[in-house]
CSV table of C-alpha atoms and ligand atoms in Angstrom, one decimal:
chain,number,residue,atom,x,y,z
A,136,UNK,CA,-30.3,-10.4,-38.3
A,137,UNK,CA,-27.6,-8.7,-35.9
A,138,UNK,CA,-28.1,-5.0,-35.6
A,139,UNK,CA,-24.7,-4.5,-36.6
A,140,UNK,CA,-23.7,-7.1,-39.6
A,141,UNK,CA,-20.7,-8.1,-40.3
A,142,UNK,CA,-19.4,-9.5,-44.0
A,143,UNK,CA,-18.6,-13.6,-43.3
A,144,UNK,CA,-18.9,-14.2,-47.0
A,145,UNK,CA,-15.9,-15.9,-47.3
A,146,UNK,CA,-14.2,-17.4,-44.1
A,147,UNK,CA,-10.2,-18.6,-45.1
A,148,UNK,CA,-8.8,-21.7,-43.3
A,149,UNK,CA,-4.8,-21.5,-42.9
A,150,UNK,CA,-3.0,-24.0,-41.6
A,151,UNK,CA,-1.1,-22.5,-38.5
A,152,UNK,CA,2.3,-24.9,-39.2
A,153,UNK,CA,2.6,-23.7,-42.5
A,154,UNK,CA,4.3,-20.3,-42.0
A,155,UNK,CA,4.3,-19.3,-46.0
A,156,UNK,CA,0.2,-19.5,-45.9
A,157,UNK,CA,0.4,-17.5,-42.9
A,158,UNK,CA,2.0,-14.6,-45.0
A,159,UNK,CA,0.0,-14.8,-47.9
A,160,UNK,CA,-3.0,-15.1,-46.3
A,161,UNK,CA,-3.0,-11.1,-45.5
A,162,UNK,CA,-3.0,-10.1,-48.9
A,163,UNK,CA,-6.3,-12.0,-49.5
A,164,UNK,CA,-9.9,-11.0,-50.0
A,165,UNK,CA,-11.5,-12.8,-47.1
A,166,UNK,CA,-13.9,-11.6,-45.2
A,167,UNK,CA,-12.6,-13.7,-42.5
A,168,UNK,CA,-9.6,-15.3,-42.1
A,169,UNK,CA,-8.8,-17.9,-39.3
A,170,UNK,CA,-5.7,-19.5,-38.0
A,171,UNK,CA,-6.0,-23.4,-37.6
A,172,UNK,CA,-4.4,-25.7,-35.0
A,173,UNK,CA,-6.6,-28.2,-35.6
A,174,UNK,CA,-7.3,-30.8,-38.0
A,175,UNK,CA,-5.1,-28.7,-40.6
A,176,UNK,CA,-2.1,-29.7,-38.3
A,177,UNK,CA,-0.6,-32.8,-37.7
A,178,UNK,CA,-0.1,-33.7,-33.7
A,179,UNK,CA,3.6,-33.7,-34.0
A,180,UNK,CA,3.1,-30.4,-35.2
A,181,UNK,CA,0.6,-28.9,-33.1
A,182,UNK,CA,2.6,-26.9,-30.7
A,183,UNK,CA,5.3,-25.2,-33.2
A,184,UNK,CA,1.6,-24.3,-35.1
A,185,UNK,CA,0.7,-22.5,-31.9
A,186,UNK,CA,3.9,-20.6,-31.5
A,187,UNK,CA,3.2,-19.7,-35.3
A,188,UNK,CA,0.0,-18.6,-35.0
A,189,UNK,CA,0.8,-16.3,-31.6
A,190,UNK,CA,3.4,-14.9,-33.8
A,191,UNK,CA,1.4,-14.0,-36.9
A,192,UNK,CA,-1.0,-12.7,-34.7
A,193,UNK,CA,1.2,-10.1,-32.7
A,194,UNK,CA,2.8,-9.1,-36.4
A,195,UNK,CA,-0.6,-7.7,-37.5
A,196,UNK,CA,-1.5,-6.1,-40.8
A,197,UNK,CA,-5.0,-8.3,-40.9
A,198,UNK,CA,-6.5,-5.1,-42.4
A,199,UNK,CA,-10.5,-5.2,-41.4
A,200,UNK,CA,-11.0,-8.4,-41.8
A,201,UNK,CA,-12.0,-10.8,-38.6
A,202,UNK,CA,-9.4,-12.9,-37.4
A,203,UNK,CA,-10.3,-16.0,-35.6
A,204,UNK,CA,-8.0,-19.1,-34.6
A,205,UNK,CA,-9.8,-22.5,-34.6
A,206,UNK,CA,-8.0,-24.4,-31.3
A,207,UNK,CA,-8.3,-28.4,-31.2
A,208,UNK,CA,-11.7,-29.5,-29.3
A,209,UNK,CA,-12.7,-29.4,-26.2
A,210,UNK,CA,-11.7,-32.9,-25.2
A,211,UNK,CA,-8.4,-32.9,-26.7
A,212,UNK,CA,-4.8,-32.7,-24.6
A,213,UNK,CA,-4.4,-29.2,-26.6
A,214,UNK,CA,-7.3,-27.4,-26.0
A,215,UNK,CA,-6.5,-25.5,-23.1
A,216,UNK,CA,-3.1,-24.3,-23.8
A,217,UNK,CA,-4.1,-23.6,-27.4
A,218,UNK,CA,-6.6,-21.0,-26.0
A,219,UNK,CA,-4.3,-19.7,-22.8
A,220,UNK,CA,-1.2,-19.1,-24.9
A,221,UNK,CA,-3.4,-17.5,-27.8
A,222,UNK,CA,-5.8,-15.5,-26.4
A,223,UNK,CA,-3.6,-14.1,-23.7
A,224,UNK,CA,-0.6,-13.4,-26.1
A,225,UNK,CA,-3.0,-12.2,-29.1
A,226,UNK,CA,-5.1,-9.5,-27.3
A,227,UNK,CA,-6.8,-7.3,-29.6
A,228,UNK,CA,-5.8,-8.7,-32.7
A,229,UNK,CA,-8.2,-11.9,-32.5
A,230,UNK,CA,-12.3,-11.6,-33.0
A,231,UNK,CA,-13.2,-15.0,-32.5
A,232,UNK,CA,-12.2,-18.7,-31.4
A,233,UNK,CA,-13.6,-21.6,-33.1
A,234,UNK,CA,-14.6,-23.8,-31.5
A,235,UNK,CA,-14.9,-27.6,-33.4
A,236,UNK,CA,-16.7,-30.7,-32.9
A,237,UNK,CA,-18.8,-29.3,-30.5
A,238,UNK,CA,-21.2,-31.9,-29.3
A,239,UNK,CA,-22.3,-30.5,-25.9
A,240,UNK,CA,-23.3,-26.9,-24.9
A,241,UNK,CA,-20.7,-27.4,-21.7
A,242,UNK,CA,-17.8,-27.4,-24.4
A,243,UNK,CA,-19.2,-23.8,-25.0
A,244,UNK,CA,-19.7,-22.9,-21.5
A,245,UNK,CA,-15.7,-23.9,-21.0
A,246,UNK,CA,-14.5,-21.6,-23.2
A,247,UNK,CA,-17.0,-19.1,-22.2
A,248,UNK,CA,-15.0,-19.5,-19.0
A,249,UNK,CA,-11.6,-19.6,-19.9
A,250,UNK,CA,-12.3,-16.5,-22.3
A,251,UNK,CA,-13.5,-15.0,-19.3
A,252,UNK,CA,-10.6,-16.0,-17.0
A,253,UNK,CA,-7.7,-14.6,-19.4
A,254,UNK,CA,-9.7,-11.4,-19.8
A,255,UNK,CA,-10.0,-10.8,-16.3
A,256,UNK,CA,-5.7,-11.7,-16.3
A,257,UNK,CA,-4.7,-9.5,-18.7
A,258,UNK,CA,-7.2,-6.9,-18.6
A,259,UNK,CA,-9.0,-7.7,-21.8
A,260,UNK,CA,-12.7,-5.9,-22.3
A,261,UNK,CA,-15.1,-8.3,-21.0
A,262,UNK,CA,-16.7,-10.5,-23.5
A,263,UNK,CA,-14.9,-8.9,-26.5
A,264,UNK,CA,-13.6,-12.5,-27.8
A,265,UNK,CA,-16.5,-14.3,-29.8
A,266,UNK,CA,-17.1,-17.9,-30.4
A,267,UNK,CA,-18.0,-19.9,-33.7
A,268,UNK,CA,-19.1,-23.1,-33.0
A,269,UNK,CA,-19.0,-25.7,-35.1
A,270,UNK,CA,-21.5,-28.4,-35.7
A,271,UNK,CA,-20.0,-31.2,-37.1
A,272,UNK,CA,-21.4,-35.1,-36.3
A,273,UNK,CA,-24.5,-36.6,-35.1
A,274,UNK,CA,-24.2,-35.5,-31.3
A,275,UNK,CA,-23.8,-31.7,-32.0
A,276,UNK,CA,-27.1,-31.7,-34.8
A,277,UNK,CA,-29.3,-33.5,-31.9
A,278,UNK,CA,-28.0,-31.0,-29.9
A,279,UNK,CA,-27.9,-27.8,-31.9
A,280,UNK,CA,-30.1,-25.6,-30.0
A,281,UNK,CA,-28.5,-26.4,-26.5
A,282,UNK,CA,-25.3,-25.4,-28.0
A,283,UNK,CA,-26.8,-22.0,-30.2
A,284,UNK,CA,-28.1,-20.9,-26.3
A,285,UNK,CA,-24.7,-21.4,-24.5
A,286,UNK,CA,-22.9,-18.5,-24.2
A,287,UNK,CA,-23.5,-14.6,-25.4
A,288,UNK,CA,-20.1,-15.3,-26.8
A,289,UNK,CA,-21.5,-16.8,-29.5
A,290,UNK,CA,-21.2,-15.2,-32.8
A,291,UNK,CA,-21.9,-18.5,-35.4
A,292,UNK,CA,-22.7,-21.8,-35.9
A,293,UNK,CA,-20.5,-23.5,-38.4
A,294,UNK,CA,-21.1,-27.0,-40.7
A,295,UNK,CA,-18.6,-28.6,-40.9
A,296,UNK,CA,-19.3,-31.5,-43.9
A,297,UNK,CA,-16.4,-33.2,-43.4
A,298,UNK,CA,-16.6,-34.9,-40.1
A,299,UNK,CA,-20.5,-34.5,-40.4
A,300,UNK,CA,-20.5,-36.9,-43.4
A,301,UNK,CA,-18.0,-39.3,-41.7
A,302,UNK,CA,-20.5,-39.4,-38.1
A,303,UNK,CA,-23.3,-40.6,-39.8
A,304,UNK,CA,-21.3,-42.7,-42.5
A,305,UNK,CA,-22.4,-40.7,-45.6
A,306,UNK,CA,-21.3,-42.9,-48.6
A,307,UNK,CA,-19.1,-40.3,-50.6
A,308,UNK,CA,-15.3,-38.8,-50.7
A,309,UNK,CA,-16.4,-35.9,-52.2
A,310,UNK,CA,-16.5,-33.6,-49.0
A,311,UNK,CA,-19.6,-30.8,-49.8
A,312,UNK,CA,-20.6,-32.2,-52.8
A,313,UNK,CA,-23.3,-34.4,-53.4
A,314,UNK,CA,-22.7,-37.9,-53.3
A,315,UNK,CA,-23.5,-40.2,-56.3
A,316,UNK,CA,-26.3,-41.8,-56.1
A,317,UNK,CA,-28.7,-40.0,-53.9
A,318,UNK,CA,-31.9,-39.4,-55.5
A,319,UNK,CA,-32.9,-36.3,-53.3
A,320,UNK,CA,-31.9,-33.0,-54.1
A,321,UNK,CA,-29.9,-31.4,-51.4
A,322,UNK,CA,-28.1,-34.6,-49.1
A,323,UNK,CA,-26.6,-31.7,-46.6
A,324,UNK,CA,-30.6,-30.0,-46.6
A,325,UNK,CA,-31.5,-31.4,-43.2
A,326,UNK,CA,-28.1,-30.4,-41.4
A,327,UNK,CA,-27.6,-26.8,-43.0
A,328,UNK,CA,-31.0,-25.3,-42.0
A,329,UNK,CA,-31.1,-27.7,-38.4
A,330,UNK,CA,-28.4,-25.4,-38.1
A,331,UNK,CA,-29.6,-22.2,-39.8
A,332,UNK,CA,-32.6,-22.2,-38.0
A,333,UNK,CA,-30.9,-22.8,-34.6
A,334,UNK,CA,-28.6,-20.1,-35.4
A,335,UNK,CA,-31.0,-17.7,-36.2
A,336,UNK,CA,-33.4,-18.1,-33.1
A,337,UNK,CA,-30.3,-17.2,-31.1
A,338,UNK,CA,-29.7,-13.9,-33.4
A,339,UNK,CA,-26.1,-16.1,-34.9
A,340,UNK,CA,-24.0,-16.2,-38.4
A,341,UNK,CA,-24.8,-19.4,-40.1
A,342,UNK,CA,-21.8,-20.6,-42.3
A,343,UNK,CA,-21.3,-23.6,-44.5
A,344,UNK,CA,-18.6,-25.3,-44.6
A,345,UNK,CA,-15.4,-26.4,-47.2
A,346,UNK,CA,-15.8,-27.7,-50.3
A,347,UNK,CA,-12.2,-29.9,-51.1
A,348,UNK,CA,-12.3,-30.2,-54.6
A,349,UNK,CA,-10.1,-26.5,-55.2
A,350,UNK,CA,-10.2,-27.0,-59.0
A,351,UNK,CA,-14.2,-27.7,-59.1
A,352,UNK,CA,-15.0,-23.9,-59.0
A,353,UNK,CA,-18.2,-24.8,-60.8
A,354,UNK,CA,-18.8,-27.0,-58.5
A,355,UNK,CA,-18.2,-24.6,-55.4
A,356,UNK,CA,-20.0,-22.0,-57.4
A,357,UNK,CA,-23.3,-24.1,-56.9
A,358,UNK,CA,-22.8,-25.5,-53.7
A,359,UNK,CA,-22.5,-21.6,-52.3
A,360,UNK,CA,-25.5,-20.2,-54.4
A,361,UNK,CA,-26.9,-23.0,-52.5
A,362,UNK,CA,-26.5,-22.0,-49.3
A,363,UNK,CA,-26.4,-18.4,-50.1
A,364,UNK,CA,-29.9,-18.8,-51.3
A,365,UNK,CA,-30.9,-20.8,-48.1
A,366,UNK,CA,-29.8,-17.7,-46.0
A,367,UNK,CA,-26.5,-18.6,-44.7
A,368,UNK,CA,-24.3,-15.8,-44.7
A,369,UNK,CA,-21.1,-17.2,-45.9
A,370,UNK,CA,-18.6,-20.5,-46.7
A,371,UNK,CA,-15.3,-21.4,-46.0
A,372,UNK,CA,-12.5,-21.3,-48.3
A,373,UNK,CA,-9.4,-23.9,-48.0
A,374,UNK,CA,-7.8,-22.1,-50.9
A,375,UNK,CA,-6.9,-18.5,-52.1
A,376,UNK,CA,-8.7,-19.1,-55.3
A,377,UNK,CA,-12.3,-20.4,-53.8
A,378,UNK,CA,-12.4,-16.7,-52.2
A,379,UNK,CA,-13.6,-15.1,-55.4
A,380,UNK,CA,-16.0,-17.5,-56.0
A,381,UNK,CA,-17.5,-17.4,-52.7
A,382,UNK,CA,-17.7,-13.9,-52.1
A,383,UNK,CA,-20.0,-13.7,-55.3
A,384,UNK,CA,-22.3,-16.3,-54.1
A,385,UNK,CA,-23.5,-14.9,-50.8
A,386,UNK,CA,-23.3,-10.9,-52.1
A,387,UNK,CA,-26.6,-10.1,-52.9
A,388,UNK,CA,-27.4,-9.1,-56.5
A,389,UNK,CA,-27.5,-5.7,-57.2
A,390,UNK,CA,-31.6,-5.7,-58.3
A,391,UNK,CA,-31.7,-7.2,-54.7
A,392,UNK,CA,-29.8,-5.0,-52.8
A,393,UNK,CA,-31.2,-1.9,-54.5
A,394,UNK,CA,-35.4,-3.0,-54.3
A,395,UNK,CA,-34.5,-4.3,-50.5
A,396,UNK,CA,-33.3,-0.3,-49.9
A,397,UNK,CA,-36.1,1.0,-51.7
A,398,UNK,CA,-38.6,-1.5,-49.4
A,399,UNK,CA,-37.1,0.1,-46.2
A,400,UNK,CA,-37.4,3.4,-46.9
A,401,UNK,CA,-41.1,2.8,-48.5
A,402,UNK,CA,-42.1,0.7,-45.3
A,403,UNK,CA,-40.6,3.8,-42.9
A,404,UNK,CA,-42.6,6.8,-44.7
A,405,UNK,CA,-45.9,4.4,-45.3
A,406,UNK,CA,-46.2,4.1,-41.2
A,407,UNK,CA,-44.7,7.1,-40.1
A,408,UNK,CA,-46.5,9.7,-42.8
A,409,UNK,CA,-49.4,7.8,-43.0
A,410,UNK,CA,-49.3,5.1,-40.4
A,411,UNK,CA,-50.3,2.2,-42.9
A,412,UNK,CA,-49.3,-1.2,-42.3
A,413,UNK,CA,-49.6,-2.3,-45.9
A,414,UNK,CA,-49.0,-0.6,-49.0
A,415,UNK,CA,-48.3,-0.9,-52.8
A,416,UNK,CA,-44.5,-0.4,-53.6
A,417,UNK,CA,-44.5,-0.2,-57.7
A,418,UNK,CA,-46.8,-3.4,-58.4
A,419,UNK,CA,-45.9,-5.3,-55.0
A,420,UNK,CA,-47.4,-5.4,-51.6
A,421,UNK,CA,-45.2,-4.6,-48.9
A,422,UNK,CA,-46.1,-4.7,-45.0
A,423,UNK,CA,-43.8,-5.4,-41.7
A,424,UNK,CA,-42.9,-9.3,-43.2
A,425,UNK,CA,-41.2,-7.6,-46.4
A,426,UNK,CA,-39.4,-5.2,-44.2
A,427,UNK,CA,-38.1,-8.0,-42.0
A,428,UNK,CA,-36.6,-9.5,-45.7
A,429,UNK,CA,-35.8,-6.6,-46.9
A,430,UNK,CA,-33.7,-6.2,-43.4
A,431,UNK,CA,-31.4,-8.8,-44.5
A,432,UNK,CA,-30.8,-8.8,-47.8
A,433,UNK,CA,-30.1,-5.0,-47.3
A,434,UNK,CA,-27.7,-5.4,-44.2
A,435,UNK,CA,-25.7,-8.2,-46.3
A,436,UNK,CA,-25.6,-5.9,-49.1
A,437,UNK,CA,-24.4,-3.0,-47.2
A,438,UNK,CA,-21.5,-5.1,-45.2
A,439,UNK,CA,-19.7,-6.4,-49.1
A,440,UNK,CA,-19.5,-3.0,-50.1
A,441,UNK,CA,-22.6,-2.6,-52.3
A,442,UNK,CA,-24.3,1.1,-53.1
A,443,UNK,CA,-27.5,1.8,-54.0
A,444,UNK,CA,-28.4,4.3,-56.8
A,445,UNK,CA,-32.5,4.4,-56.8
A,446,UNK,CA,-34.5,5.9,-53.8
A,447,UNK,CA,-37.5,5.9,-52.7
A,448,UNK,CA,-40.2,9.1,-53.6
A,449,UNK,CA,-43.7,8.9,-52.7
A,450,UNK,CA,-46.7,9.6,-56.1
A,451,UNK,CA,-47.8,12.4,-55.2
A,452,UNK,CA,-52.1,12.5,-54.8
A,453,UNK,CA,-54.0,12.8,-57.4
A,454,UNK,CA,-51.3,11.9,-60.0
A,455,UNK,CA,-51.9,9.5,-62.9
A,456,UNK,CA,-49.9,6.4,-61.5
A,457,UNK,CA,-51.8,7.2,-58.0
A,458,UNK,CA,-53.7,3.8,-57.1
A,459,UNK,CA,-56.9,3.2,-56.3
A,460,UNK,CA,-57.7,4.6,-52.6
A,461,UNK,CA,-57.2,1.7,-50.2
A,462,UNK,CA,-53.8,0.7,-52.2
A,463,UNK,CA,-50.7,2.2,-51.6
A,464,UNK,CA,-48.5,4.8,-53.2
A,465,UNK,CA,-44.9,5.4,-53.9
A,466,UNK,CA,-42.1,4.2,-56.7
A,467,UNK,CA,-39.1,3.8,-56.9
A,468,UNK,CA,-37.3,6.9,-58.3
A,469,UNK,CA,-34.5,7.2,-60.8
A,470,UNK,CA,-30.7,7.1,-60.7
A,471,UNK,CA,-29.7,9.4,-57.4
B,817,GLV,C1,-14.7,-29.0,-41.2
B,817,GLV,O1,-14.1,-28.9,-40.1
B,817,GLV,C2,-15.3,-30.2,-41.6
B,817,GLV,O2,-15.2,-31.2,-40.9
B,817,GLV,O3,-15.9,-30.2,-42.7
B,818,MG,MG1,-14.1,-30.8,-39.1
């Protein structure tokens, strides 16, 4: 888990030719929002979208959300202007670029490179710009931890179900649901923690992908508790009312956040005061493995806005709800 976490709970694709989504988008609930030239764009229209996207950039009023723009691939005619023009013309007002269909770390390493060259240009802070890459058919999976190592850039690894399920010829329309007739549990299991697990040993975001059908919201609902559950830390959104839904899914619940609080500051006074490694919190163990947990589920707690109300006040000796010596001490205390 990144010292400093930042919310990706909901991540917003708009379509950078259509200039009325561009508007509205601001007014959203996104944690992140990102500008797309790519498959959201028809070729004909992909270099008025650019000019849009520069433009809605400069405007501002993004609030504190992150603002990425996802340019066309790394092979494509429109990948290098799409990142010259916007990085260059966008300066501080863009976090990230994704990055799609990545199937080779040296797509990374390019725009690692041309990140670094328009910095150097226009006198950007070195490194400032992340990258989100996303992981998307056969070639990028097989290649997944190549690609998580390939530039400090690097902020997240993205699924991307859609052209995943179309590389290895998935038999279903129904883009992040499951399809009919499989008789496992999870088809996406293998790809989402392939991924998770890659992002995580290179200290990245992991986030899932769209779900199309916008009027399933129970269906959405699931597939993000999914994932949330998993430990990804958040889902795109193709449509202003997925957001709500979303968010919901990867906040933790309150109980959660509020016992993952209470483990921390339990964990700190157990090995500072009285350097134990293991100790009872209310009727639960906790040692340095809870704390790690506890790390997490408190940091995404604390980056969607939740507040605790408990904290944490050691038994004192000798009191009735002291344990047995060799066990630990402490509880949580009331409202505070
Ligand atoms: C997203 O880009 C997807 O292919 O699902
Ligand atoms: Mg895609």
């Amino acid at each position: 888990m990144p010292e400093e976490y930042r919310s990706r709970r909901s991540c917003l694709a708009v379509p950078g030719s259509s200039q009325r989504f561009l508007d509205k988008a601001r007014g959203l609930a996104a944690d992140e929002v990102f500008l797309d030239l790519e498959d959201a764009v028809a070729p004909a229209a992909k270099e008025a979208a650019r000019r849009n996207v520069i433009a809605a950039l400069n405007a501002g009023g993004w609030g504190g959300r992150l603002v990425a723009v996802r340019v066309n691939d790394a092979t494509t005619r429109w990948a290098y202007r799409d990142v010259a023009e916007v990085v260059a013309a966008a300066r501080r007002g863009l976090d990230a670029i994704i990055l799609p269909k990545v199937t080779d770390p040296g797509h990374v390493v390019w725009l690692d490179l041309m990140l670094g060259q328009i910095e150097q240009d226009t006198g950007g802070e070195p490194g400032r710009i992340g990258i989100e890459a996303q992981i998307e058919d056969a070639r990028g999976l097989a290649r997944v931890d190549e690609i998580a190592a390939a530039s400090p850039r690097l902020r997240a690894l993205v699924f991307g179900p859609a052209d995943f399920m179309a590389s290895v010829g998935m038999r279903s329309l129904r883009v992040g649901a499951q399809p009919a007739g499989y008789v496992g549990s999870d088809a996406y299991h293998y790809p989402l923690l392939r991924i998770l697990v890659a992002a995580r040993g290179h200290g990245l975001a992991a986030i899932d992908g769209p779900y199309l059908a916008i009027g399933d919201l129970d269906g959405l609902a699931e597939a993000a508790a999914s994932t949330a559950a998993l430990g990804y830390d958040g889902k795109w959104v193709l449509h202003p009312g997925q957001i709500d839904v979303v968010n919901q899914a990867f906040t933790p619940g309150q109980d959660d956040y509020e016992r993952a609080e209470l483990i921390l500051d339990a964990y700190r006074y157990f090995t500072t005061e009285q350097h134990r490694g293991a100790a009872m919190l209310g009727d639960e163990m906790i040692d340095e493995a809870s704390r790690k947990l506890a790390l997490a589920v408190a940091a995404k707690g604390r980056a969607a806005g939740l507040r605790r109300s408990q904290r944490f006040e050691p038994v004192p000796e000798g009191s009735a709800e002291h344990p047995p010596p060799g066990e630990g001490l402490g509880q949580p205390a009331g409202q505070g």
